[in-house]
PDB file of C-alpha atoms in Angstrom:
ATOM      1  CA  UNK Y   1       0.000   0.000   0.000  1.00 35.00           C
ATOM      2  CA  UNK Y   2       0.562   3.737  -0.059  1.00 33.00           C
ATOM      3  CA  UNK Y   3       1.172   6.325  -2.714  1.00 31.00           C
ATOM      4  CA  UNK Y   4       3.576   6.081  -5.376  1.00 32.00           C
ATOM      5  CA  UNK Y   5       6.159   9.082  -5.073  1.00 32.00           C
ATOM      6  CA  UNK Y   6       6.826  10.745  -8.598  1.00 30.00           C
ATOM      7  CA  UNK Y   7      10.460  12.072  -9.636  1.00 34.00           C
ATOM      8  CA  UNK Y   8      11.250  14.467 -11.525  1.00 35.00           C
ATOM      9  CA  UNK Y   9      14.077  13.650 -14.047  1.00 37.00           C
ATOM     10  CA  UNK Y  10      16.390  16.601 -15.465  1.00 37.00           C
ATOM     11  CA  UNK Y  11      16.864  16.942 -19.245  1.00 37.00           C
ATOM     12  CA  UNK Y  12      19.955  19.195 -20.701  1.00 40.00           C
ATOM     13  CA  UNK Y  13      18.384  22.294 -22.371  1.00 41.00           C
ATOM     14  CA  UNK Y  14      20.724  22.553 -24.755  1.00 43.00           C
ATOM     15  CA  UNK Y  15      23.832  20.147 -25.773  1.00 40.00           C
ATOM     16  CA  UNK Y  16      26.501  22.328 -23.084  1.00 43.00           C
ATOM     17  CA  UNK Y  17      28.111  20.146 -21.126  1.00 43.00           C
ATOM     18  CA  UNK Y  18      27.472  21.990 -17.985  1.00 44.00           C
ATOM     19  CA  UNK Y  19      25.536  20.047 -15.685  1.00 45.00           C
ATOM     20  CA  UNK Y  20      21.566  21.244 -15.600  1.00 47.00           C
ATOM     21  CA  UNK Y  21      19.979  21.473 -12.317  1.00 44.00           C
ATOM     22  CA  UNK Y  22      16.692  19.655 -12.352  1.00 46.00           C
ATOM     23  CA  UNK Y  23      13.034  21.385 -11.880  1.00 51.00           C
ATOM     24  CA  UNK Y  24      10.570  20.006  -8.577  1.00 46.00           C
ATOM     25  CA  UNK Y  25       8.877  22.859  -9.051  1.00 56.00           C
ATOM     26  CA  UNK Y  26       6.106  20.622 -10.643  1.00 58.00           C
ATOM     27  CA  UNK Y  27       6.407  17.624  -7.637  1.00 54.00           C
ATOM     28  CA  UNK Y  28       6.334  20.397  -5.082  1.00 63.00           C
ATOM     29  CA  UNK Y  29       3.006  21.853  -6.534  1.00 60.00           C
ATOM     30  CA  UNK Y  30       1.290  18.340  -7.077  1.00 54.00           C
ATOM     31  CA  UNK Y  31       2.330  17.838  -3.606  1.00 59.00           C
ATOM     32  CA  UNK Y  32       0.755  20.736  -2.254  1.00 66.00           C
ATOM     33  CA  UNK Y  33      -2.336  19.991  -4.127  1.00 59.00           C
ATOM     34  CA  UNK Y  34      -2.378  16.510  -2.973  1.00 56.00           C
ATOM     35  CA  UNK Y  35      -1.784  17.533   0.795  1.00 57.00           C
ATOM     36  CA  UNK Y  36      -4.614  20.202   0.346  1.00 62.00           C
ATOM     37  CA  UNK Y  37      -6.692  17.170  -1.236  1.00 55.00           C
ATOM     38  CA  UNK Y  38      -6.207  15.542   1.789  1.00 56.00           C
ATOM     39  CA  UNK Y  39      -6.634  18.250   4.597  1.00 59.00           C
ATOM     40  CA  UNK Y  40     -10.121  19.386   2.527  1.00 59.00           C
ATOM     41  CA  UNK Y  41     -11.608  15.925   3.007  1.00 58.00           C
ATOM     42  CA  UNK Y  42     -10.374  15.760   6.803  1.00 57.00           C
ATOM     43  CA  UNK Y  43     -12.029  18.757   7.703  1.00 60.00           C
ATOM     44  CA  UNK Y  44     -15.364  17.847   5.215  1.00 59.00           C
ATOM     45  CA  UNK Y  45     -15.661  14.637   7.534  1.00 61.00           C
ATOM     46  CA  UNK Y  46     -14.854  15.742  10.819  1.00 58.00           C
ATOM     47  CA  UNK Y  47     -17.060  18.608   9.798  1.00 59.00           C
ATOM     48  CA  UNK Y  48     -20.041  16.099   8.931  1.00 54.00           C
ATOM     49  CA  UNK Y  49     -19.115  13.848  12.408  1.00 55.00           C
ATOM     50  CA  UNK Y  50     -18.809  16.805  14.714  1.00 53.00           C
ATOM     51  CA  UNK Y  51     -21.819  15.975  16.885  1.00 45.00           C
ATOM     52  CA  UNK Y  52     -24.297  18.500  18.003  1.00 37.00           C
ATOM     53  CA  UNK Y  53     -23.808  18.881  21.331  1.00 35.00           C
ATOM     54  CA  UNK Y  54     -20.939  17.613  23.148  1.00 35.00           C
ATOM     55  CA  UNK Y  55     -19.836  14.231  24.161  1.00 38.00           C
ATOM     56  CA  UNK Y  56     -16.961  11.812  24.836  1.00 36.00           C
ATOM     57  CA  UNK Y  57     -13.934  13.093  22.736  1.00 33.00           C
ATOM     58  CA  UNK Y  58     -11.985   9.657  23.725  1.00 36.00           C
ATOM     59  CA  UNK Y  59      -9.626   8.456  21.228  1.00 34.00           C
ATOM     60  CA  UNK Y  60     -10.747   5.031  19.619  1.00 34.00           C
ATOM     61  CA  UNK Y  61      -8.076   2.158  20.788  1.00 35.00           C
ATOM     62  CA  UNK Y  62      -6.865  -1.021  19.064  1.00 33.00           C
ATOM     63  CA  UNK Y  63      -8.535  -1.894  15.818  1.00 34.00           C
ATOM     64  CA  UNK Y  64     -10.416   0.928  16.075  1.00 34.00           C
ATOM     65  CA  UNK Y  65      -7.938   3.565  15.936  1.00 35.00           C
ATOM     66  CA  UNK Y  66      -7.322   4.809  12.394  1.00 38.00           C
ATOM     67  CA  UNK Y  67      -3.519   5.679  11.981  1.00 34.00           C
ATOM     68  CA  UNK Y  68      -1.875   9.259  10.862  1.00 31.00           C
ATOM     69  CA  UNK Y  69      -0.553   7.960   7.865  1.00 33.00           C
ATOM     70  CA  UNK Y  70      -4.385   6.746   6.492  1.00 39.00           C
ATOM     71  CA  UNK Y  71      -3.222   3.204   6.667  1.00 44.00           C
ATOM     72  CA  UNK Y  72      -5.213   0.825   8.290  1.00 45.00           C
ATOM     73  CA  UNK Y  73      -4.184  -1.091  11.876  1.00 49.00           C
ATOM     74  CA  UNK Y  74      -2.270  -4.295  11.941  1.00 48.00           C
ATOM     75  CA  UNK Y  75      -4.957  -7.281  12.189  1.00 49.00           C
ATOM     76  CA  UNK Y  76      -7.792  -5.339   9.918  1.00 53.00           C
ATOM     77  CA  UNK Y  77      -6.249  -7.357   6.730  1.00 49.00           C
ATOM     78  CA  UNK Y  78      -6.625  -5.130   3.491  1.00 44.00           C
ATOM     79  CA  UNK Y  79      -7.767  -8.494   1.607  1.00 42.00           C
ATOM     80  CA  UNK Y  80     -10.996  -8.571   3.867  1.00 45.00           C
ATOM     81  CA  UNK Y  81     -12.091  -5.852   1.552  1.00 47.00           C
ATOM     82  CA  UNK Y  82     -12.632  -8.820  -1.127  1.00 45.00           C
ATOM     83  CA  UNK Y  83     -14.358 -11.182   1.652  1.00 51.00           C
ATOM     84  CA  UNK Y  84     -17.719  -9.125   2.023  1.00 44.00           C
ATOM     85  CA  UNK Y  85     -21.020  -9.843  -0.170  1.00 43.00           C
ATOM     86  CA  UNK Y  86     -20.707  -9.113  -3.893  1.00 42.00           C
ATOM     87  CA  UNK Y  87     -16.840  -8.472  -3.803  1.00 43.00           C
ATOM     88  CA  UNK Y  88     -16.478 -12.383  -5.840  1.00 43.00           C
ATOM     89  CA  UNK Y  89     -16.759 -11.613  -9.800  1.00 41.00           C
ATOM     90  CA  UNK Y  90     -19.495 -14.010 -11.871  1.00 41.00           C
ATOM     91  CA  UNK Y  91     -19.142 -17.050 -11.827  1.00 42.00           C
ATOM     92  CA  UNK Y  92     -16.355 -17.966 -14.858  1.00 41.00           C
ATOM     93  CA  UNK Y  93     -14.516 -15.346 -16.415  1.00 41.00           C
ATOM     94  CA  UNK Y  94     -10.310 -15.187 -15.955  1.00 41.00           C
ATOM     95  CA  UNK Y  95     -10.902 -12.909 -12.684  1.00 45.00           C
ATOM     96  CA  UNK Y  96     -12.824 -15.298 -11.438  1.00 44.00           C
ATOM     97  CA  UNK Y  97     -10.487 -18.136 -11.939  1.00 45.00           C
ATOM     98  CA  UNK Y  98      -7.712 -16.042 -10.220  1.00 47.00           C
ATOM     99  CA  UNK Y  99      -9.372 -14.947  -6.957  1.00 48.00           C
ATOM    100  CA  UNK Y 100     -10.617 -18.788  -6.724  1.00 44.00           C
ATOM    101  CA  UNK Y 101      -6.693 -19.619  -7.154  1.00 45.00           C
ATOM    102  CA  UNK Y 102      -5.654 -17.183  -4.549  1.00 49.00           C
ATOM    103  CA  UNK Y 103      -7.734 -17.384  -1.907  1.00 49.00           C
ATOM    104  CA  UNK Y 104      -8.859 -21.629  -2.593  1.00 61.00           C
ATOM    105  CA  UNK Y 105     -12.122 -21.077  -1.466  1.00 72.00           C
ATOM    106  CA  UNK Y 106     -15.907 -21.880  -3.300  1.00 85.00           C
ATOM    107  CA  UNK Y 107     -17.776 -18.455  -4.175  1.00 89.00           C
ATOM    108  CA  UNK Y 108     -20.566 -17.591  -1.145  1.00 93.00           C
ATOM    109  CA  UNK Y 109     -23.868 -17.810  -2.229  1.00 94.00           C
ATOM    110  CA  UNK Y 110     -25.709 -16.360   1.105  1.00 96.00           C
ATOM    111  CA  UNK Y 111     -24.179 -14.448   3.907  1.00 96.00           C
ATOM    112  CA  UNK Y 112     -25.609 -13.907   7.905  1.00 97.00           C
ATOM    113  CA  UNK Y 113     -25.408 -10.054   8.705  1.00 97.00           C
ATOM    114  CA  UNK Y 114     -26.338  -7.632  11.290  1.00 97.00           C
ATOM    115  CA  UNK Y 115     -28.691  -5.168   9.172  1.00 97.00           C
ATOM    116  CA  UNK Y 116     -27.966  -1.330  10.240  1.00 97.00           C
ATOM    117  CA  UNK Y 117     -31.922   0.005  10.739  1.00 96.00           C
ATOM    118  CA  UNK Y 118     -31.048   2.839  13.843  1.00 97.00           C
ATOM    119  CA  UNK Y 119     -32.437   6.267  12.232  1.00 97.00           C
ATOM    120  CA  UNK Y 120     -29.083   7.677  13.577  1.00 96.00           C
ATOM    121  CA  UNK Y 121     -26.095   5.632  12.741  1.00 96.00           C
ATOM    122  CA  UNK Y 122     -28.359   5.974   9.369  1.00 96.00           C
ATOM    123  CA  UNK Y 123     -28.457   9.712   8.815  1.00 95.00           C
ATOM    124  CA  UNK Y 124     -24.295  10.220  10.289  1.00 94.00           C
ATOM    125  CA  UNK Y 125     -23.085   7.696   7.448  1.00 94.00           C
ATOM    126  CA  UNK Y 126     -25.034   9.771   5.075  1.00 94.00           C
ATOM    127  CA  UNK Y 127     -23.250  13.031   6.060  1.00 92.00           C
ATOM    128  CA  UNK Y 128     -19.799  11.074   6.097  1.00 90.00           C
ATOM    129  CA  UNK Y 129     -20.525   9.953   2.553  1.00 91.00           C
ATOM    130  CA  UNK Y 130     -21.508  13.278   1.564  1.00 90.00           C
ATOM    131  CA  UNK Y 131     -18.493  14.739   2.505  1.00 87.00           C
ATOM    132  CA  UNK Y 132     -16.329  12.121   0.209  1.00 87.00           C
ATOM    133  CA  UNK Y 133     -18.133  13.110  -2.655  1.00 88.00           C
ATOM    134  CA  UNK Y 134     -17.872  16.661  -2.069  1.00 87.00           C
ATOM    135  CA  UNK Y 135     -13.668  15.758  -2.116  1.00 84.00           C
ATOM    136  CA  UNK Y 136     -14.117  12.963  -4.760  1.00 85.00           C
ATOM    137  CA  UNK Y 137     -17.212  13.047  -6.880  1.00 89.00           C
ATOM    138  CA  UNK Y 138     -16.095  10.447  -8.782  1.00 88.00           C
ATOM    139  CA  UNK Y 139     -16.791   8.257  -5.645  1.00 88.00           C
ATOM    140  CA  UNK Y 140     -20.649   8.613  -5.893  1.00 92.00           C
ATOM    141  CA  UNK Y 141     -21.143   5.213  -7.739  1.00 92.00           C
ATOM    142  CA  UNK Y 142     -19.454   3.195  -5.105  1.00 93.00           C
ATOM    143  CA  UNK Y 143     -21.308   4.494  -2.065  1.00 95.00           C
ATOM    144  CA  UNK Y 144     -22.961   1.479  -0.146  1.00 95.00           C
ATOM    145  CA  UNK Y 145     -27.301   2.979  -0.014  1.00 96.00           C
ATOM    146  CA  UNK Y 146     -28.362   3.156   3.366  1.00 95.00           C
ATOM    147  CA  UNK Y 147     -30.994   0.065   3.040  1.00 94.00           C
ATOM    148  CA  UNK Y 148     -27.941  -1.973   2.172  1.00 96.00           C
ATOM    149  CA  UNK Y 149     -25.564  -0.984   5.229  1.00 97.00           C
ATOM    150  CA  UNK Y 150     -24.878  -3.812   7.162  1.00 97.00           C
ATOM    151  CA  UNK Y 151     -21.900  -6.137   8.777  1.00 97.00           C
ATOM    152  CA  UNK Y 152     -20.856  -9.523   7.752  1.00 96.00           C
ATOM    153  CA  UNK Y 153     -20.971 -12.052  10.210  1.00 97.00           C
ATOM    154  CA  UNK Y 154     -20.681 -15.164   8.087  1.00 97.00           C
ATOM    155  CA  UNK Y 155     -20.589 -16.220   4.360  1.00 96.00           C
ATOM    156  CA  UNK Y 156     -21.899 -19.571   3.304  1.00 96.00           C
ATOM    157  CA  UNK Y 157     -21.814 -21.693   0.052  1.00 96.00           C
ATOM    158  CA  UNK Y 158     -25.685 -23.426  -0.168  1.00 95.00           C
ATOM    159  CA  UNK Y 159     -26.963 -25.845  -2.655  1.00 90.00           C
ATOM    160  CA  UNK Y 160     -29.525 -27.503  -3.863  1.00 85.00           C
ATOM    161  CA  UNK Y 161     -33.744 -27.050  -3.362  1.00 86.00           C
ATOM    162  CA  UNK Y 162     -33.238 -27.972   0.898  1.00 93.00           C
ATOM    163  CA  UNK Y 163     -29.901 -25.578   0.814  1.00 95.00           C
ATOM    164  CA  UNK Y 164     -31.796 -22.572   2.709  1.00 96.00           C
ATOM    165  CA  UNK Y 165     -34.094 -24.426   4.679  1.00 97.00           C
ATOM    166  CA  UNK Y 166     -31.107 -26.247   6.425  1.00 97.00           C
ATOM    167  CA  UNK Y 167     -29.407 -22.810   6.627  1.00 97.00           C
ATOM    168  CA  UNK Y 168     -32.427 -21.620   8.673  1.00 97.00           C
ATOM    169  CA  UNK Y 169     -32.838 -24.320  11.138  1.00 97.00           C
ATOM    170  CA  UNK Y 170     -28.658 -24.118  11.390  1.00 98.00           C
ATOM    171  CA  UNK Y 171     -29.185 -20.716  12.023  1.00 97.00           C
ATOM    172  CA  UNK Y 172     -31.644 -20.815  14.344  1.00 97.00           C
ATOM    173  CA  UNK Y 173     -29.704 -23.269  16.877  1.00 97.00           C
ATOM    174  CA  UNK Y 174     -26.654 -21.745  16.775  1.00 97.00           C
ATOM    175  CA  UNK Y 175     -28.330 -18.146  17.609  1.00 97.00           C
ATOM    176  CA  UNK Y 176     -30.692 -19.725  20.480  1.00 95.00           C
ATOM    177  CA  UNK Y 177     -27.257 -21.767  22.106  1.00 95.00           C
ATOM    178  CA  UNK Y 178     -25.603 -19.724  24.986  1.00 94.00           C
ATOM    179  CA  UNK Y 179     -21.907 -18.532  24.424  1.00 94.00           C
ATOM    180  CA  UNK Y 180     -22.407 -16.789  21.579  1.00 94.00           C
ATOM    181  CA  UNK Y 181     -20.516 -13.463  22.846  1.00 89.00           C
ATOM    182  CA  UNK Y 182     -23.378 -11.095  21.085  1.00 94.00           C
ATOM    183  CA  UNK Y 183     -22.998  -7.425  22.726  1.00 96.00           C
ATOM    184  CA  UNK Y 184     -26.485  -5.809  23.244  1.00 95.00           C
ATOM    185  CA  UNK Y 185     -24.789  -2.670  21.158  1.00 97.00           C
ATOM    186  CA  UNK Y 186     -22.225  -1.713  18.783  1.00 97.00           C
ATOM    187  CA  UNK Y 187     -20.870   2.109  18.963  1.00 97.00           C
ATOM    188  CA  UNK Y 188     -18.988   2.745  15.687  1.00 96.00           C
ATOM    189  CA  UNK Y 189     -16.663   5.650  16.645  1.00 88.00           C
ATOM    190  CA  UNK Y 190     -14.011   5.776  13.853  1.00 85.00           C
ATOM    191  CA  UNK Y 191     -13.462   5.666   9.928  1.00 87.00           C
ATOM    192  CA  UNK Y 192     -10.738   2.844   8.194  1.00 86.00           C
ATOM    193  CA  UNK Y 193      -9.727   3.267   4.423  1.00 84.00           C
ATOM    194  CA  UNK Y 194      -8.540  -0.251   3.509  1.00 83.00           C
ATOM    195  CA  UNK Y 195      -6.086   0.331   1.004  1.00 78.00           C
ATOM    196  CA  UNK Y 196      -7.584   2.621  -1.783  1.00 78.00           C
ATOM    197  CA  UNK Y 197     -11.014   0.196  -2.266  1.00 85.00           C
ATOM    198  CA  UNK Y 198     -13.038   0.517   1.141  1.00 90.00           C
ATOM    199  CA  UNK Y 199     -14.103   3.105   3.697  1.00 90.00           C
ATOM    200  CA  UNK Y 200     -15.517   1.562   6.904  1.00 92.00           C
ATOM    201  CA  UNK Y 201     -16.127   1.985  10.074  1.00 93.00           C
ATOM    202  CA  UNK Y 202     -15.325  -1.029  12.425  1.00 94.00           C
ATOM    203  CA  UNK Y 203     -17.818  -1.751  15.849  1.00 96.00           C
ATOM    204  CA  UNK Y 204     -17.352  -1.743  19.425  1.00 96.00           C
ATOM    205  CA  UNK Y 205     -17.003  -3.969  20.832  1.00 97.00           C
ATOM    206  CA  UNK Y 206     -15.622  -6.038  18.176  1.00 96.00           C
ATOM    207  CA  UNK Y 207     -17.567  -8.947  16.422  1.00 96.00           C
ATOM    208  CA  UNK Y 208     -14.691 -11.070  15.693  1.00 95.00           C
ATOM    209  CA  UNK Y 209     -15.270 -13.453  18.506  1.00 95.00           C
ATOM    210  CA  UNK Y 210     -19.002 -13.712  17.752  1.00 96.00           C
ATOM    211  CA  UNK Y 211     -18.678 -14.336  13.716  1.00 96.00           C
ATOM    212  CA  UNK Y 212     -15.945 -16.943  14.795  1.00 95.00           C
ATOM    213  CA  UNK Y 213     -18.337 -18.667  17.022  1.00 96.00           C
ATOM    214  CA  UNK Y 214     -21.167 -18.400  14.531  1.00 97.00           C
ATOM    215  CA  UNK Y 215     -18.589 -19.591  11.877  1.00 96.00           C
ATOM    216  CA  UNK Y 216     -17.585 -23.060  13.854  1.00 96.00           C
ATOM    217  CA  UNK Y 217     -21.439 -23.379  14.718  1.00 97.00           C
ATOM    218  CA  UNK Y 218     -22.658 -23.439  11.397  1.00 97.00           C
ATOM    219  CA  UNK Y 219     -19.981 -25.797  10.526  1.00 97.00           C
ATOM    220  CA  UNK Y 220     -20.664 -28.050  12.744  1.00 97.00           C
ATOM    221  CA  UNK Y 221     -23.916 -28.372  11.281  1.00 97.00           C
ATOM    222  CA  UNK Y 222     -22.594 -29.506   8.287  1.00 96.00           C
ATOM    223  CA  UNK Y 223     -22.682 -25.600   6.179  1.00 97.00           C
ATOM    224  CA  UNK Y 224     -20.654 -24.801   4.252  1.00 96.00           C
ATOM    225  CA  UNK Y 225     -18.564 -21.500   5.502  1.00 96.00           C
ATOM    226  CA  UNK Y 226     -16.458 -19.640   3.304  1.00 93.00           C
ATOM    227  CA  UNK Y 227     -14.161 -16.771   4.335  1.00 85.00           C
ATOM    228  CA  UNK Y 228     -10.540 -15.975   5.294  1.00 81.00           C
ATOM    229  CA  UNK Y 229      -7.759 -17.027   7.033  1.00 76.00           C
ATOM    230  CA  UNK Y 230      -8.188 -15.974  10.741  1.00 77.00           C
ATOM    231  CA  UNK Y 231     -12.055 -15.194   9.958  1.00 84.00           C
ATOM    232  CA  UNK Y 232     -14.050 -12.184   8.857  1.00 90.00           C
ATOM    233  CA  UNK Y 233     -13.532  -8.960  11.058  1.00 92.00           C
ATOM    234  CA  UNK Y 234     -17.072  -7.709  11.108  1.00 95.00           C
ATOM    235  CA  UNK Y 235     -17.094  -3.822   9.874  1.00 95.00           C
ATOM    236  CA  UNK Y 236     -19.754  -1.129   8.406  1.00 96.00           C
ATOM    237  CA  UNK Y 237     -18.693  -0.078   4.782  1.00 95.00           C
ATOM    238  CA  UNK Y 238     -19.799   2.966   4.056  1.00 94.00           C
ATOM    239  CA  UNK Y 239     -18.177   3.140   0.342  1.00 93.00           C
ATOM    240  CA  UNK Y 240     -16.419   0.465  -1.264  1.00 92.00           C
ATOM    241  CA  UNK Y 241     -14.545   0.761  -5.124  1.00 89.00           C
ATOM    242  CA  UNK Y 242     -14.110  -2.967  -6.943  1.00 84.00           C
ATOM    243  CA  UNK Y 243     -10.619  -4.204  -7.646  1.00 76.00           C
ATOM    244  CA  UNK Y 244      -9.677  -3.468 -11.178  1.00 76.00           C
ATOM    245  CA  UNK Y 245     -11.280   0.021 -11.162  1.00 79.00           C
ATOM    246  CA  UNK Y 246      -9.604   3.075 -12.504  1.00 78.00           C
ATOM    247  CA  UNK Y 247     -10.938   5.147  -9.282  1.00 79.00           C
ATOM    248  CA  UNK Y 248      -9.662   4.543  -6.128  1.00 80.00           C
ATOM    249  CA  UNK Y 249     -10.727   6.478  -2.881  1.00 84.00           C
ATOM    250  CA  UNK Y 250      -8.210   8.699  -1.751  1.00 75.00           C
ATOM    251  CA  UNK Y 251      -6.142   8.690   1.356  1.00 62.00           C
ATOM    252  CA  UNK Y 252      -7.605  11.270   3.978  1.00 54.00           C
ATOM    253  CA  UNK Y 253      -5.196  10.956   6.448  1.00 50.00           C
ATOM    254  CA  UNK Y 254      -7.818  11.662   9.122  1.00 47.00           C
ATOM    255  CA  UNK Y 255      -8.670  10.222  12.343  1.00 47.00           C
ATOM    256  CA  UNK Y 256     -12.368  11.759  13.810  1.00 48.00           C
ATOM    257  CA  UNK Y 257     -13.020  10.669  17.231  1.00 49.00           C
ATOM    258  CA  UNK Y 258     -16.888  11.580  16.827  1.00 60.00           C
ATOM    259  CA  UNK Y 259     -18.933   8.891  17.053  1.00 78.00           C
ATOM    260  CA  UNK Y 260     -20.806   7.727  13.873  1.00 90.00           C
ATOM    261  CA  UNK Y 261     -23.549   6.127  16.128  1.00 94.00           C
ATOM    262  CA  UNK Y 262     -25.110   3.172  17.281  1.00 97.00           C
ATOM    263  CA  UNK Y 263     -26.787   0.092  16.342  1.00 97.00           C
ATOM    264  CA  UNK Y 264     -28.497  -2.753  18.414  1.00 97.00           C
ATOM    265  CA  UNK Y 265     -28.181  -6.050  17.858  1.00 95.00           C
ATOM    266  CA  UNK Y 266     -30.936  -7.791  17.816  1.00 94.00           C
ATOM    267  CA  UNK Y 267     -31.519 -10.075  15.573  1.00 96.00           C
ATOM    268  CA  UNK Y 268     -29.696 -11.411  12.107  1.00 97.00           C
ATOM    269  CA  UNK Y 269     -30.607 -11.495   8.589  1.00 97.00           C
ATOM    270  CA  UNK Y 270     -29.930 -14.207   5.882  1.00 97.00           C
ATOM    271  CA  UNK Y 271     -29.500 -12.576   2.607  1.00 96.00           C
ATOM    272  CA  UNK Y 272     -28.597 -14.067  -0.807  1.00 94.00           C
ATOM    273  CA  UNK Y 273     -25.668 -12.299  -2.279  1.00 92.00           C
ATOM    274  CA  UNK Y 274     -26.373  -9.719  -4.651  1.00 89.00           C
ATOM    275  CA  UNK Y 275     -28.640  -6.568  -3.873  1.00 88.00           C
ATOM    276  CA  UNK Y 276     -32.343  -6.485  -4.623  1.00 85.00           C
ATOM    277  CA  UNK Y 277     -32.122  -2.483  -5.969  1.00 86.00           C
ATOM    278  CA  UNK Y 278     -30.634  -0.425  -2.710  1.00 92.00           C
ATOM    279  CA  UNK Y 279     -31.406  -2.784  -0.432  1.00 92.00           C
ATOM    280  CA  UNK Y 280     -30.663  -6.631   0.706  1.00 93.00           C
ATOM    281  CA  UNK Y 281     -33.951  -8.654   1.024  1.00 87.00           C
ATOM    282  CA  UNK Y 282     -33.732 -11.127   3.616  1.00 92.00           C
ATOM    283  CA  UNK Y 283     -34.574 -14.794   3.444  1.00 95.00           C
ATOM    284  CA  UNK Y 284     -34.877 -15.413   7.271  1.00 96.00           C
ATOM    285  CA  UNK Y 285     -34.657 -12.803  10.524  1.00 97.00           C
ATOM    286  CA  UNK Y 286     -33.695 -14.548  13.349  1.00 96.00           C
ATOM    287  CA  UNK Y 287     -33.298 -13.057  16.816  1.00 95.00           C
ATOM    288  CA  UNK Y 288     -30.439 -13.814  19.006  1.00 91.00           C
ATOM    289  CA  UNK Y 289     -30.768 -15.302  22.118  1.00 75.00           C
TER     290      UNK Y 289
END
């Protein structure tokens, strides 16, 4: 990751042989205009997150802590950016045969999520987004809607005509069995930019236990789970740009300790990958507990 650094080579004016002195005057400008890039979108998102009356200014720790440089924390993997629903290309196709190479796994077909449906957390994404494409219109496409905002918990692989009914009753079990480690309430209090494909905003407390658990339930059940090595770490993408793409989001270099807001967790949703307009339509809600 991070930015490729231009140079600027030096090329004799004329054919003297005294030595020329080479020109940054053009790398010092696209330098300033790339820092001022950076410092307009840090102040058009903490602008949008600045809450409306005050509250805890704490700074986020651990995997929640986005770094000076823009860079994501060490174990938030870059490549989880790929594991979340939709990120897998069509079925056949070279691309397809490559990320099936790399990562050795079957495509999902379904995934288990925690829906985000709190008015709040709702309308604060929507100002954070807005302030991205203010910086980077070109960004607009790639915004996640807000019926569609939502974590990953698990992916699964389900065939044939009993494939979703199974899922269900899986499902069901493993969410009704104690030991699950579900918090009654995430808080979502910082922004990550994996790489240049994916804004999000990871939860507090973090999920990774839970999906884990979920994960080695299903399985158990005989499901087929799909994801990647060490398991999915659970996040809220707000904006995410598909591999291959000519735009890329750009590095903000921020860090806003204002909270985005919360969600409950109530109950999860089984969706079949791929979005039904702006939205997921779910095959099964099942409440926790």
């Amino acid at each position: 990751g991070g930015s490729a650094h231009e140079g600027a080579a030096a090329t004799p004016a004329d054919t003297r042989t005294e030595r020329q002195v080479p020109d940054c005057t053009g790398l010092e400008a696209r330098e300033r205009r790339r820092a001022k890039g950076q410092a307009a979108l840090r102040t058009e998102l903490e602008r949008a997150l600045k809450p409306a009356t005050s509250g805890s200014t704490a700074e986020p720790r651990g995997a929640e802590a986005q770094t000076a440089s823009g860079r994501f924390p060490a174990g938030f993997p870059e490549t989880e950016a790929e594991w979340g629903p939709g990120a897998w290309p069509s079925e056949g196709g070279e691309a397809a045969g490559a990320r099936a190479t790399e990562h050795r796994q079957p495509r999902p077909t379904h995934f288990v999520a925690l829906m985000v449906t709190d008015p709040g957390l709702q309308a604060r994404v929507a100002k954070a987004q807005e302030a991205l494409v203010r910086v980077a219109p070109s960004c607009t496409a790639f915004l996640v809607p807000a019926g569609a905002l939502h974590l990953t918990l698990a992916l699964l692989r389900l065939t044939g005509p009993g494939g979703v009914a199974a899922a269900v009753g899986a499902l069901r079990r493993a969410l009704s069995t104690p030991g699950l480690q579900a918090p009654p309430q995430l808080t979502f209090r910082s922004l990550l930019l994996l790489g240049q494909h994916v804004l999000c905003a990871p939860p507090s407390p973090s999920l990774q236990a839970m999906a884990q658990v979920l994960s080695q339930r299903l399985e158990a059940e005989g499901l087929i789970v799909v994801g990647p090595q060490g398991g999915l770490h659970p996040h809220l993408t707000l904006a995410k740009v598909p591999h291959g793409s000519q735009v890329g989001l750009p590095q903000p270099g921020f860090s806003p300790t204002q909270e985005l807001g919360s969600q409950a967790l109530g109950k999860l949703w089984l969706c079949r990958i791929g979005r039904a307009g702006d939205t997921y339509q779910p095959l099964a809600e099942l409440p926790l507990g």
